C-alpha positions as a Python dict, from the first residue, in 0.01 Angstrom:
ca = {
    (1, 'X'): (0, 0, 0),
    (2, 'X'): (258, 34, -279),
    (3, 'X'): (279, -219, -560),
    (4, 'X'): (578, -449, -573),
    (5, 'X'): (675, -345, -222),
    (6, 'X'): (646, -616, 38),
    (7, 'X'): (697, -580, 411),
    (8, 'X'): (771, -925, 545),
    (9, 'X'): (684, -860, 905),
    (10, 'X'): (342, -724, 829),
    (11, 'X'): (264, -1003, 584),
    (12, 'X'): (361, -1270, 840),
    (13, 'X'): (154, -1095, 1099),
    (14, 'X'): (-145, -1091, 866),
    (15, 'X'): (-104, -1459, 784),
    (16, 'X'): (-81, -1547, 1157),
    (17, 'X'): (-388, -1339, 1233),
    (18, 'X'): (-583, -1500, 951),
    (19, 'X'): (-508, -1851, 1083),
    (20, 'X'): (-275, -1961, 809),
    (21, 'X'): (-31, -2109, 1057),
    (22, 'X'): (-300, -2330, 1201),
    (23, 'X'): (-408, -2435, 851),
    (24, 'X'): (-55, -2528, 760),
    (25, 'X'): (-10, -2723, 1086),
    (26, 'X'): (-334, -2903, 1016),
    (27, 'X'): (-227, -2987, 662),
    (28, 'X'): (113, -3099, 790),
    (29, 'X'): (-27, -3318, 1065),
    (30, 'X'): (-347, -3434, 890),
    (31, 'X'): (-441, -3633, 581),
    (32, 'X'): (-593, -3383, 340),
    (33, 'X'): (-594, -3612, 36),
    (34, 'X'): (-853, -3892, 35),
    (35, 'X'): (-1016, -4129, -205),
    (36, 'X'): (-1235, -4440, -198),
    (37, 'X'): (-1096, -4788, -238),
    (38, 'X'): (-1313, -4855, -545),
    (39, 'X'): (-1211, -4534, -723),
    (40, 'X'): (-845, -4603, -659),
    (41, 'X'): (-890, -4963, -779),
    (42, 'X'): (-1072, -4849, -1095),
    (43, 'X'): (-806, -4584, -1165),
    (44, 'X'): (-511, -4830, -1171),
    (45, 'X'): (-684, -5153, -1265),
    (46, 'X'): (-578, -5127, -1625),
    (47, 'X'): (-209, -5115, -1530),
    (48, 'X'): (-214, -5445, -1337),
    (49, 'X'): (-221, -5808, -1450),
    (50, 'X'): (-533, -6019, -1422),
    (51, 'X'): (-431, -6205, -1104),
    (52, 'X'): (-397, -5874, -929),
    (53, 'X'): (-704, -5723, -1084),
    (54, 'X'): (-926, -5980, -915),
    (55, 'X'): (-827, -5867, -569),
    (56, 'X'): (-1055, -5693, -327),
    (57, 'X'): (-1024, -5312, -359),
    (58, 'X'): (-911, -5273, 1),
    (59, 'X'): (-660, -5555, -27),
    (60, 'X'): (-550, -5422, -365),
    (61, 'X'): (-481, -5081, -215),
    (62, 'X'): (-298, -5226, 79),
    (63, 'X'): (-81, -5450, -141),
    (64, 'X'): (-13, -5164, -374),
    (65, 'X'): (100, -4930, -97),
    (66, 'X'): (328, -5196, 53),
    (67, 'X'): (484, -5261, -288),
    (68, 'X'): (555, -4888, -329),
    (69, 'X'): (730, -4880, 11),
    (70, 'X'): (498, -4616, 152),
    (71, 'X'): (531, -4573, 525),
    (72, 'X'): (238, -4630, 750),
    (73, 'X'): (263, -4266, 857),
    (74, 'X'): (203, -4149, 498),
    (75, 'X'): (-145, -4300, 470),
    (76, 'X'): (-428, -4436, 679),
    (77, 'X'): (-708, -4675, 592),
    (78, 'X'): (-1065, -4599, 684),
    (79, 'X'): (-1375, -4810, 636),
    (80, 'X'): (-1430, -4711, 270),
    (81, 'X'): (-1156, -4458, 199),
    (82, 'X'): (-784, -4417, 219),
    (83, 'X'): (-622, -4093, 347),
    (84, 'X'): (-287, -3948, 237),
    (85, 'X'): (-45, -3694, 372),
    (86, 'X'): (-3, -3376, 170),
    (87, 'X'): (178, -3453, -158),
    (88, 'X'): (186, -3828, -105),
    (89, 'X'): (-103, -3901, -340),
    (90, 'X'): (68, -3712, -623),
    (91, 'X'): (388, -3908, -558),
    (92, 'X'): (186, -4232, -564),
    (93, 'X'): (25, -4132, -890),
    (94, 'X'): (363, -4059, -1052),
    (95, 'X'): (497, -4398, -951),
    (96, 'X'): (193, -4581, -1081),
    (97, 'X'): (215, -4406, -1422),
    (98, 'X'): (592, -4460, -1465),
    (99, 'X'): (759, -4681, -1732),
    (100, 'X'): (667, -5053, -1774),
    (101, 'X'): (992, -5178, -1622),
    (102, 'X'): (923, -5013, -1294),
    (103, 'X'): (568, -5131, -1313),
    (104, 'X'): (685, -5494, -1360),
    (105, 'X'): (911, -5463, -1055),
    (106, 'X'): (622, -5315, -866),
    (107, 'X'): (393, -5603, -965),
    (108, 'X'): (651, -5861, -852),
    (109, 'X'): (675, -5687, -517),
    (110, 'X'): (299, -5690, -485),
    (111, 'X'): (292, -6064, -556),
    (112, 'X'): (567, -6126, -303),
    (113, 'X'): (386, -5928, -38),
    (114, 'X'): (64, -6116, -109),
    (115, 'X'): (239, -6450, -64),
    (116, 'X'): (398, -6333, 258),
    (117, 'X'): (67, -6200, 384),
    (118, 'X'): (-121, -6518, 303),
    (119, 'X'): (146, -6730, 479),
    (120, 'X'): (121, -6511, 781),
    (121, 'X'): (-254, -6549, 777),
    (122, 'X'): (-220, -6928, 761),
    (123, 'X'): (16, -6926, 1056),
    (124, 'X'): (-218, -6701, 1243),
    (125, 'X'): (-508, -6935, 1171),
    (126, 'X'): (-314, -7233, 1303),
    (127, 'X'): (-221, -7043, 1613),
    (128, 'X'): (-580, -6933, 1655),
    (129, 'X'): (-698, -7293, 1632),
    (130, 'X'): (-441, -7400, 1891),
    (131, 'X'): (-545, -7115, 2116),
    (132, 'X'): (-907, -7212, 2072),
    (133, 'X'): (-830, -7570, 2163),
    (134, 'X'): (-639, -7458, 2470),
    (135, 'X'): (-920, -7225, 2564),
    (136, 'X'): (-1171, -7509, 2536),
    (137, 'X'): (-954, -7729, 2756),
    (138, 'X'): (-906, -7441, 3000),
    (139, 'X'): (-1278, -7377, 3019),
    (140, 'X'): (-1339, -7748, 3075),
    (141, 'X'): (-1088, -7744, 3364),
    (142, 'X'): (-1247, -7429, 3498),
    (143, 'X'): (-1581, -7604, 3493),
    (144, 'X'): (-1433, -7890, 3692),
    (145, 'X'): (-1281, -7642, 3936),
    (146, 'X'): (-1611, -7463, 3972),
    (147, 'X'): (-1786, -7790, 4046),
    (148, 'X'): (-1512, -7886, 4291),
    (149, 'X'): (-1534, -7555, 4472),
    (150, 'X'): (-1911, -7573, 4483),
    (151, 'X'): (-1898, -7921, 4632),
    (152, 'X'): (-1629, -7805, 4876),
    (153, 'X'): (-1839, -7504, 4970),
    (154, 'X'): (-2140, -7724, 5038),
    (155, 'X'): (-1934, -7962, 5252),
    (156, 'X'): (-1756, -7672, 5427),
    (157, 'X'): (-2088, -7504, 5493),
    (158, 'X'): (-2206, -7825, 5654),
    (159, 'X'): (-1897, -7924, 5858),
    (160, 'X'): (-1702, -7598, 5907),
    (161, 'X'): (-1883, -7491, 6228),
    (162, 'X'): (-1814, -7830, 6384),
    (163, 'X'): (-1449, -7821, 6274),
    (164, 'X'): (-1402, -7469, 6406),
    (165, 'X'): (-1574, -7572, 6728),
    (166, 'X'): (-1343, -7875, 6764),
    (167, 'X'): (-1036, -7657, 6707),
    (168, 'X'): (-1147, -7402, 6964),
    (169, 'X'): (-1254, -7664, 7219),
    (170, 'X'): (-930, -7863, 7182),
    (171, 'X'): (-734, -7541, 7237),
    (172, 'X'): (-889, -7526, 7585),
    (173, 'X'): (-672, -7824, 7687),
    (174, 'X'): (-372, -7589, 7694),
    (175, 'X'): (-541, -7366, 7950),
    (176, 'X'): (-636, -7672, 8156),
    (177, 'X'): (-271, -7785, 8141),
    (178, 'X'): (-165, -7440, 8264),
    (179, 'X'): (-416, -7470, 8547),
    (180, 'X'): (-271, -7810, 8641),
    (181, 'X'): (76, -7654, 8658),
    (182, 'X'): (-60, -7385, 8888),
    (183, 'X'): (-227, -7652, 9103),
    (184, 'X'): (108, -7832, 9123),
    (185, 'X'): (261, -7516, 9272),
    (186, 'X'): (-7, -7483, 9540),
    (187, 'X'): (54, -7600, 9896),
    (188, 'X'): (-295, -7582, 10046),
    (189, 'X'): (-622, -7752, 9929),
    (190, 'X'): (-430, -7907, 9642),
    (191, 'X'): (-647, -8220, 9600),
    (192, 'X'): (-976, -8032, 9605),
    (193, 'X'): (-864, -7782, 9342),
    (194, 'X'): (-718, -8065, 9130),
    (195, 'X'): (-1060, -8237, 9127),
    (196, 'X'): (-1224, -7918, 9002),
    (197, 'X'): (-969, -7891, 8720),
    (198, 'X'): (-1032, -8254, 8624),
    (199, 'X'): (-1405, -8183, 8608),
    (200, 'X'): (-1335, -7905, 8358),
    (201, 'X'): (-1122, -8144, 8151),
    (202, 'X'): (-1407, -8397, 8150),
    (203, 'X'): (-1651, -8132, 8030),
    (204, 'X'): (-1414, -8046, 7744),
    (205, 'X'): (-1386, -8412, 7643),
    (206, 'X'): (-1765, -8451, 7654),
    (207, 'X'): (-1815, -8151, 7426),
    (208, 'X'): (-1552, -8283, 7181),
    (209, 'X'): (-1729, -8621, 7172),
    (210, 'X'): (-2066, -8452, 7117),
    (211, 'X'): (-1937, -8239, 6826),
    (212, 'X'): (-1763, -8537, 6667),
    (213, 'X'): (-2043, -8793, 6687),
    (214, 'X'): (-2360, -8584, 6658),
    (215, 'X'): (-2488, -8325, 6414),
    (216, 'X'): (-2505, -8000, 6605),
    (217, 'X'): (-2546, -7648, 6478),
    (218, 'X'): (-2302, -7364, 6528),
    (219, 'X'): (-2523, -7188, 6783),
    (220, 'X'): (-2519, -7485, 7019),
    (221, 'X'): (-2143, -7523, 6975),
    (222, 'X'): (-2081, -7152, 7044),
    (223, 'X'): (-2301, -7154, 7354),
    (224, 'X'): (-2131, -7464, 7495),
    (225, 'X'): (-1788, -7322, 7409),
    (226, 'X'): (-1864, -6985, 7571),
    (227, 'X'): (-1990, -7161, 7882),
    (228, 'X'): (-1669, -7363, 7904),
    (229, 'X'): (-1451, -7057, 7842),
    (230, 'X'): (-1627, -6859, 8115),
    (231, 'X'): (-1589, -7149, 8361),
    (232, 'X'): (-1220, -7195, 8275),
    (233, 'X'): (-1149, -6821, 8293),
    (234, 'X'): (-1325, -6794, 8628),
    (235, 'X'): (-1136, -7092, 8769),
    (236, 'X'): (-809, -6969, 8615),
    (237, 'X'): (-847, -6625, 8774),
    (238, 'X'): (-928, -6786, 9107),
    (239, 'X'): (-622, -7011, 9086),
    (240, 'X'): (-401, -6715, 8991),
    (241, 'X'): (-537, -6519, 9284),
    (242, 'X'): (-476, -6811, 9521),
    (243, 'X'): (-125, -6858, 9380),
    (244, 'X'): (-57, -6484, 9408),
    (245, 'X'): (-173, -6486, 9771),
    (246, 'X'): (43, -6790, 9835),
    (247, 'X'): (344, -6621, 9673),
    (248, 'X'): (279, -6307, 9875),
    (249, 'X'): (259, -6515, 10191),
    (250, 'X'): (574, -6706, 10100),
    (251, 'X'): (747, -6379, 10021),
    (252, 'X'): (637, -6238, 10355),
    (253, 'X'): (761, -6552, 10529),
    (254, 'X'): (1087, -6533, 10337),
    (255, 'X'): (1129, -6167, 10427),
    (256, 'X'): (1034, -6250, 10784),
    (257, 'X'): (1292, -6529, 10792),
    (258, 'X'): (1549, -6295, 10641),
    (259, 'X'): (1457, -6031, 10899),
    (260, 'X'): (1475, -6286, 11178),
    (261, 'X'): (1805, -6413, 11042),
    (262, 'X'): (1938, -6057, 11026),
    (263, 'X'): (1813, -5991, 11378),
    (264, 'X'): (1963, -6321, 11491),
    (265, 'X'): (2293, -6232, 11330),
    (266, 'X'): (2270, -5884, 11479),
    (267, 'X'): (2192, -6026, 11823),
    (268, 'X'): (2466, -6284, 11780),
    (269, 'X'): (2710, -6013, 11680),
    (270, 'X'): (2591, -5792, 11964),
    (271, 'X'): (2614, -6084, 12208),
    (272, 'X'): (2963, -6161, 12079),
    (273, 'X'): (3063, -5797, 12123),
    (274, 'X'): (2907, -5795, 12470),
    (275, 'X'): (3085, -6119, 12552),
    (276, 'X'): (3418, -5978, 12436),
    (277, 'X'): (3349, -5656, 12624),
    (278, 'X'): (3250, -5855, 12931),
    (279, 'X'): (3563, -6067, 12903),
    (280, 'X'): (3772, -5753, 12872),
    (281, 'X'): (3589, -5601, 13169),
    (282, 'X'): (3632, -5918, 13375),
    (283, 'X'): (3998, -5933, 13282),
    (284, 'X'): (4032, -5569, 13384),
    (285, 'X'): (3851, -5632, 13712),
    (286, 'X'): (4053, -5944, 13788),
    (287, 'X'): (4369, -5752, 13708),
    (288, 'X'): (4253, -5477, 13945),
    (289, 'X'): (4182, -5737, 14216),
    (290, 'X'): (4522, -5897, 14164),
    (291, 'X'): (4686, -5555, 14169),
    (292, 'X'): (4506, -5465, 14490),
    (293, 'X'): (4608, -5790, 14659),
    (294, 'X'): (4961, -5744, 14538),
    (295, 'X'): (4974, -5391, 14677),
    (296, 'X'): (4824, -5507, 15007),
    (297, 'X'): (5085, -5781, 15032),
    (298, 'X'): (5357, -5532, 14949),
    (299, 'X'): (5219, -5295, 15212),
    (300, 'X'): (5212, -5571, 15473),
    (301, 'X'): (5564, -5668, 15380),
    (302, 'X'): (5674, -5310, 15442),
    (303, 'X'): (5548, -5312, 15803),
    (304, 'X'): (5853, -5273, 16022),
    (305, 'X'): (5919, -5444, 16346),
    (306, 'X'): (5872, -5113, 16524),
    (307, 'X'): (5516, -5084, 16403),
    (308, 'X'): (5452, -5443, 16507),
    (309, 'X'): (5598, -5372, 16850),
    (310, 'X'): (5389, -5053, 16878),
    (311, 'X'): (5078, -5252, 16798),
    (312, 'X'): (5168, -5515, 17057),
    (313, 'X'): (5228, -5244, 17318),
    (314, 'X'): (4894, -5086, 17228),
    (315, 'X'): (4722, -5423, 17260),
    (316, 'X'): (4896, -5488, 17594),
    (317, 'X'): (4794, -5145, 17718),
    (318, 'X'): (4436, -5203, 17613),
    (319, 'X'): (4435, -5544, 17781),
    (320, 'X'): (4580, -5389, 18100),
    (321, 'X'): (4313, -5121, 18093),
    (322, 'X'): (4044, -5382, 18045),
    (323, 'X'): (4189, -5591, 18330),
    (324, 'X'): (4206, -5281, 18554),
    (325, 'X'): (3847, -5193, 18469),
    (326, 'X'): (3741, -5549, 18540),
    (327, 'X'): (3924, -5539, 18878),
    (328, 'X'): (3765, -5203, 18968),
    (329, 'X'): (3422, -5332, 18867),
    (330, 'X'): (3475, -5648, 19070),
    (331, 'X'): (3583, -5447, 19373),
    (332, 'X'): (3285, -5216, 19339),
    (333, 'X'): (3057, -5517, 19304),
    (334, 'X'): (3197, -5667, 19627),
    (335, 'X'): (3160, -5332, 19805),
    (336, 'X'): (2804, -5312, 19675),
    (337, 'X'): (2729, -5665, 19798),
    (338, 'X'): (2879, -5583, 20140),
    (339, 'X'): (2682, -5261, 20162),
    (340, 'X'): (2368, -5446, 20055),
    (341, 'X'): (2410, -5708, 20330),
    (342, 'X'): (2469, -5436, 20589),
    (343, 'X'): (2164, -5255, 20466),
    (344, 'X'): (1957, -5570, 20493),
    (345, 'X'): (2071, -5612, 20850),
    (346, 'X'): (1986, -5254, 20939),
    (347, 'X'): (1670, -5242, 20725),
    (348, 'X'): (1787, -4957, 20492),
    (349, 'X'): (1791, -5136, 20154),
    (350, 'X'): (1572, -4875, 19988),
    (351, 'X'): (1838, -4607, 20022),
    (352, 'X'): (2106, -4823, 19863),
    (353, 'X'): (2245, -4667, 19538),
    (354, 'X'): (2248, -4874, 19220),
    (355, 'X'): (2568, -5035, 19107),
    (356, 'X'): (2722, -4854, 18810),
    (357, 'X'): (2982, -5043, 18611),
    (358, 'X'): (3270, -4858, 18463),
    (359, 'X'): (3334, -4906, 18097),
    (360, 'X'): (3627, -4836, 17877),
    (361, 'X'): (3584, -4498, 17714),
    (362, 'X'): (3472, -4535, 17353),
    (363, 'X'): (3691, -4412, 17076),
    (364, 'X'): (3409, -4238, 16890),
    (365, 'X'): (3290, -3992, 17153),
    (366, 'X'): (3075, -3801, 16903),
    (367, 'X'): (2799, -4068, 16892),
    (368, 'X'): (2756, -4277, 17205),
    (369, 'X'): (2496, -4542, 17110),
    (370, 'X'): (2563, -4791, 17386),
    (371, 'X'): (2241, -4695, 17568),
    (372, 'X'): (2016, -4711, 17259),
    (373, 'X'): (1778, -5003, 17215),
    (374, 'X'): (1766, -5220, 16907),
    (375, 'X'): (1446, -5049, 16791),
    (376, 'X'): (1610, -4708, 16818),
    (377, 'X'): (1914, -4829, 16626),
    (378, 'X'): (1688, -4971, 16352),
    (379, 'X'): (1493, -4645, 16324),
    (380, 'X'): (1815, -4444, 16302),
    (381, 'X'): (1949, -4671, 16027),
    (382, 'X'): (1626, -4649, 15826),
    (383, 'X'): (1554, -4277, 15867),
    (384, 'X'): (1880, -4090, 15928),
    (385, 'X'): (2074, -3916, 15651),
    (386, 'X'): (2385, -3848, 15861),
    (387, 'X'): (2655, -4075, 15720),
    (388, 'X'): (2865, -4067, 16036),
    (389, 'X'): (2562, -4151, 16252),
    (390, 'X'): (2468, -4437, 16018),
    (391, 'X'): (2821, -4573, 16035),
    (392, 'X'): (2818, -4549, 16414),
    (393, 'X'): (2480, -4729, 16426),
    (394, 'X'): (2611, -5012, 16210),
    (395, 'X'): (2925, -5046, 16421),
    (396, 'X'): (2718, -5053, 16741),
    (397, 'X'): (2477, -5306, 16590),
    (398, 'X'): (2756, -5541, 16482),
    (399, 'X'): (2936, -5494, 16815),
    (400, 'X'): (2625, -5614, 16995),
    (401, 'X'): (2598, -5906, 16751),
    (402, 'X'): (2956, -6003, 16834),
    (403, 'X'): (2882, -5986, 17207),
    (404, 'X'): (2564, -6188, 17161),
    (405, 'X'): (2731, -6461, 16956),
    (406, 'X'): (3026, -6477, 17198),
    (407, 'X'): (2792, -6510, 17498),
    (408, 'X'): (2581, -6775, 17320),
    (409, 'X'): (2884, -6978, 17218),
    (410, 'X'): (3031, -6958, 17570),
    (411, 'X'): (2711, -7074, 17740),
    (412, 'X'): (2651, -7357, 17492),
    (413, 'X'): (3003, -7491, 17530),
    (414, 'X'): (2977, -7465, 17903),
    (415, 'X'): (2667, -7680, 17910),
    (416, 'X'): (2789, -7948, 17668),
    (417, 'X'): (3156, -7915, 17587),
    (418, 'X'): (3203, -8268, 17460),
    (419, 'X'): (2929, -8321, 17202),
    (420, 'X'): (2752, -8079, 16978),
    (421, 'X'): (2426, -8137, 16810),
    (422, 'X'): (2438, -8126, 16430),
    (423, 'X'): (2142, -7897, 16405),
    (424, 'X'): (2291, -7657, 16660),
    (425, 'X'): (2619, -7658, 16470),
    (426, 'X'): (2444, -7593, 16145),
    (427, 'X'): (2246, -7306, 16298),
    (428, 'X'): (2549, -7150, 16466),
    (429, 'X'): (2784, -7177, 16167),
    (430, 'X'): (2757, -6821, 16038),
    (431, 'X'): (3085, -6826, 15842),
    (432, 'X'): (3370, -7068, 15775),
    (433, 'X'): (3588, -7152, 16073),
    (434, 'X'): (3884, -7014, 15884),
    (435, 'X'): (3728, -6669, 15927),
    (436, 'X'): (3576, -6700, 16274),
    (437, 'X'): (3888, -6855, 16427),
    (438, 'X'): (4128, -6604, 16272),
    (439, 'X'): (3956, -6276, 16344),
    (440, 'X'): (4182, -5978, 16292),
    (441, 'X'): (4205, -5768, 16614),
    (442, 'X'): (4053, -5417, 16601),
    (443, 'X'): (4393, -5252, 16611),
    (444, 'X'): (4519, -5460, 16321),
    (445, 'X'): (4191, -5402, 16141),
    (446, 'X'): (4235, -5027, 16181),
    (447, 'X'): (4586, -5045, 16039),
    (448, 'X'): (4459, -5260, 15755),
    (449, 'X'): (4185, -5008, 15687),
    (450, 'X'): (4453, -4741, 15683),
    (451, 'X'): (4646, -4940, 15425),
    (452, 'X'): (4327, -4986, 15226),
    (453, 'X'): (4281, -4611, 15233),
    (454, 'X'): (4630, -4563, 15098),
    (455, 'X'): (4547, -4797, 14812),
    (456, 'X'): (4210, -4640, 14740),
    (457, 'X'): (4329, -4521, 14401),
    (458, 'X'): (4408, -4876, 14291),
    (459, 'X'): (4063, -4997, 14400),
    (460, 'X'): (3859, -4723, 14235),
    (461, 'X'): (3831, -4919, 13912),
    (462, 'X'): (3683, -5225, 14080),
    (463, 'X'): (3452, -5007, 14292),
    (464, 'X'): (3303, -4832, 13994),
    (465, 'X'): (3247, -5158, 13806),
    (466, 'X'): (3097, -5346, 14103),
    (467, 'X'): (2872, -5053, 14201),
    (468, 'X'): (2565, -4977, 13990),
    (469, 'X'): (2552, -4643, 13815),
    (470, 'X'): (2218, -4555, 13971),
    (471, 'X'): (2303, -4695, 14313),
    (472, 'X'): (2191, -4494, 14612),
    (473, 'X'): (2516, -4551, 14799),
    (474, 'X'): (2743, -4363, 14567),
    (475, 'X'): (3046, -4374, 14798),
    (476, 'X'): (2999, -4734, 14918),
    (477, 'X'): (3240, -4990, 14778),
    (478, 'X'): (3087, -5324, 14678),
    (479, 'X'): (3316, -5626, 14710),
    (480, 'X'): (3246, -5995, 14662),
    (481, 'X'): (3425, -6300, 14803),
    (482, 'X'): (3410, -6678, 14774),
    (483, 'X'): (3591, -6934, 14991),
    (484, 'X'): (3549, -7311, 15053),
    (485, 'X'): (3311, -7403, 15334),
    (486, 'X'): (3264, -7737, 15519),
    (487, 'X'): (3003, -7752, 15798),
    (488, 'X'): (3090, -7932, 16124),
    (489, 'X'): (2841, -8212, 16065),
    (490, 'X'): (3008, -8277, 15728),
    (491, 'X'): (3354, -8269, 15881),
    (492, 'X'): (3272, -8545, 16133),
    (493, 'X'): (3083, -8764, 15884),
    (494, 'X'): (3266, -9074, 15764),
    (495, 'X'): (2983, -9326, 15724),
    (496, 'X'): (3023, -9594, 15456),
    (497, 'X'): (3341, -9431, 15337),
    (498, 'X'): (3160, -9119, 15216),
    (499, 'X'): (3404, -8852, 15119),
    (500, 'X'): (3386, -8504, 15255),
    (501, 'X'): (3185, -8275, 15033),
    (502, 'X'): (3308, -7922, 15009),
    (503, 'X'): (3068, -7631, 14968),
    (504, 'X'): (3121, -7264, 14896),
    (505, 'X'): (3060, -6960, 15111),
    (506, 'X'): (2977, -6639, 14921),
    (507, 'X'): (2975, -6292, 15076),
    (508, 'X'): (2876, -5951, 14944),
    (509, 'X'): (3015, -5659, 15148),
    (510, 'X'): (2851, -5319, 15120),
    (511, 'X'): (3144, -5101, 15225),
    (512, 'X'): (3266, -5261, 15555),
    (513, 'X'): (2963, -5472, 15649),
    (514, 'X'): (2813, -5778, 15490),
    (515, 'X'): (2495, -5722, 15285),
    (516, 'X'): (2430, -6066, 15138),
    (517, 'X'): (2554, -6411, 15230),
    (518, 'X'): (2510, -6742, 15048),
    (519, 'X'): (2610, -7100, 15128),
    (520, 'X'): (2610, -7365, 14854),
    (521, 'X'): (2658, -7731, 14946),
    (522, 'X'): (2635, -8041, 14725),
    (523, 'X'): (2301, -8225, 14742),
    (524, 'X'): (2158, -7952, 14964),
    (525, 'X'): (1944, -7651, 14914),
    (526, 'X'): (2136, -7325, 14903),
    (527, 'X'): (2119, -7098, 15210),
    (528, 'X'): (2049, -6732, 15121),
    (529, 'X'): (2083, -6457, 15384),
    (530, 'X'): (2025, -6081, 15357),
    (531, 'X'): (2119, -5803, 15597),
    (532, 'X'): (1814, -5673, 15781),
    (533, 'X'): (1635, -6009, 15756),
    (534, 'X'): (1888, -6270, 15872),
    (535, 'X'): (2132, -6065, 16081),
    (536, 'X'): (2142, -6325, 16359),
    (537, 'X'): (2259, -6596, 16117),
    (538, 'X'): (2503, -6385, 15916),
    (539, 'X'): (2868, -6306, 15969),
    (540, 'X'): (2888, -6016, 16217),
    (541, 'X'): (3251, -5930, 16138),
    (542, 'X'): (3357, -5633, 15930),
    (543, 'X'): (3547, -5677, 15606),
    (544, 'X'): (3878, -5585, 15766),
    (545, 'X'): (3820, -5823, 16058),
    (546, 'X'): (3746, -6120, 15832),
    (547, 'X'): (4083, -6091, 15661),
    (548, 'X'): (3925, -6185, 15327),
    (549, 'X'): (4110, -5911, 15145),
    (550, 'X'): (4440, -6081, 15224),
    (551, 'X'): (4329, -6425, 15104),
    (552, 'X'): (4461, -6501, 14759),
    (553, 'X'): (4188, -6591, 14510),
    (554, 'X'): (3906, -6516, 14755),
    (555, 'X'): (3776, -6200, 14587),
    (556, 'X'): (3554, -6254, 14284),
    (557, 'X'): (3366, -6037, 14037),
    (558, 'X'): (3014, -5910, 14083),
    (559, 'X'): (2896, -6109, 13778),
    (560, 'X'): (3019, -6435, 13936),
    (561, 'X'): (2830, -6364, 14257),
    (562, 'X'): (2512, -6246, 14083),
    (563, 'X'): (2509, -6553, 13860),
    (564, 'X'): (2507, -6790, 14157),
    (565, 'X'): (2267, -6565, 14352),
    (566, 'X'): (2007, -6563, 14074),
    (567, 'X'): (2064, -6930, 13999),
    (568, 'X'): (1959, -7030, 14352),
    (569, 'X'): (1651, -6806, 14376),
    (570, 'X'): (1804, -6485, 14506),
    (571, 'X'): (1557, -6263, 14320),
    (572, 'X'): (1254, -6437, 14472),
    (573, 'X'): (1412, -6424, 14818),
    (574, 'X'): (1467, -6047, 14790),
    (575, 'X'): (1111, -5994, 14664),
    (576, 'X'): (974, -6190, 14958),
    (577, 'X'): (1162, -5969, 15213),
    (578, 'X'): (1161, -5640, 15027),
    (579, 'X'): (1051, -5422, 15321),
    (580, 'X'): (1309, -5563, 15567),
    (581, 'X'): (1631, -5521, 15367),
    (582, 'X'): (1869, -5276, 15534),
    (583, 'X'): (2125, -5232, 15253),
    (584, 'X'): (2020, -4955, 15018),
    (585, 'X'): (2241, -5099, 14747),
    (586, 'X'): (2056, -5433, 14761),
    (587, 'X'): (1720, -5250, 14749),
    (588, 'X'): (1832, -5064, 14439),
    (589, 'X'): (1962, -5389, 14290),
    (590, 'X'): (1621, -5551, 14344),
    (591, 'X'): (1454, -5264, 14159),
    (592, 'X'): (1695, -5324, 13871),
    (593, 'X'): (1592, -5692, 13873),
    (594, 'X'): (1232, -5587, 13819),
}
């Protein structure tokens, strides 16, 4: 160290290390100077007037500091001492020991501050008294409130359980009202369920009356309320379940109705489409029938006189041949009778040869069925698969029917030509007289069949529609006819002015021969005939021989015939004679009926 040589940095460092900075901060922030109120009062008492000298030391110090305009931050009062900032006490001492003029000003300021302080204290006392009065009144009101709340608590403690019970029980009426609405929506057992709901409402009213008029405890109220709630909930769940089941059932019925309505609409639409299709098909079939008849008429109109003459010559030749055969047979019969008489006279009848009649040679020489019995013909028809043989059997069968009916008619007229019995007429009337009396000769029938063959292309449409798709007779054409029919006993009836009643004769031809026949007369039961069962009573003529194809409006559709056939019990009739039916198409049709 060198005298009179100072190093500032080191000195500051030493002062910081020795704590001088902290001491200075403490002196700056603290109140290092202090003195008691009495000492300060005794020190400056001689400088003050008497009115100020009588003051309390603490009040004296306070008035003195206020008069000197010392800030509150420059000093602090303790219980017995006053504390000053550094240097403030010395400043105070200088002021107090200044000249008398300043001291007089200071004394006047002290007096003024004392007056102001005392006035403030008086105001504060008045305000304190007012506050005290208000506090007393407030406490009195609080006492009243406490008493009121205590009384209310006692009453609430007594009646609150009953009030809460009444509120809860009365709220159950809403659930009962909801249950009544549900009952109103029910459709089954409505009255019984409504009685049960009313019983619950009565129980609620009884509990309300009991709580209102009697003193009951909360436990009893809670038990009764819980019992009611459980009963209402149980009944409410049951009603909801019943209503849900009812809604499900109604929904199922609604869906079922919608489904049925959709099916009905679908069926209606399908039926309408079928009807339109059927109308189109019928129109097509009728057009085909009209076209066929038109072509047949055109074909007949094209027959020349030469063809007619050739047919007449052929018929004359055939009649001459038949007459010649009849003459030869008659001559042979006479020779046979003469030889028989001579043999009787000579006694040699046993050696006499049998008479053999000559017949006209048949056209179809391939199958000669003239010597077959009816049983053999039937067996051939039922068992044979040869189409030509079957056709020959049918022709032979119908030829014999023609011969039989001609012989029967001839003998009956010979016995009683003038009067005919109604029953005999009815039994013998196999077809309308318009057909039987205008039979087309075989030669004309063959030419007509030839014309039909030439128009086969025009009739294919009708054949395919009239024939079933699964029919056994794939090549057989099915045709249907209807013509007016009046029986002989109806023609001769004129009793009491009764008008003639016209019936209808229906015929179903399987290829050339009739398969089904039906007669419908007013006020009479329909007559149904089937080939194989009623051959003796049916028309024995072929389709070409009847001439029905040339009659305008006679041919009808299959649907028209089947409608009348089924309407008059045709299905039952076929079922009753199933094993005797000869037409394979009719047998297949019966299977389709089933």
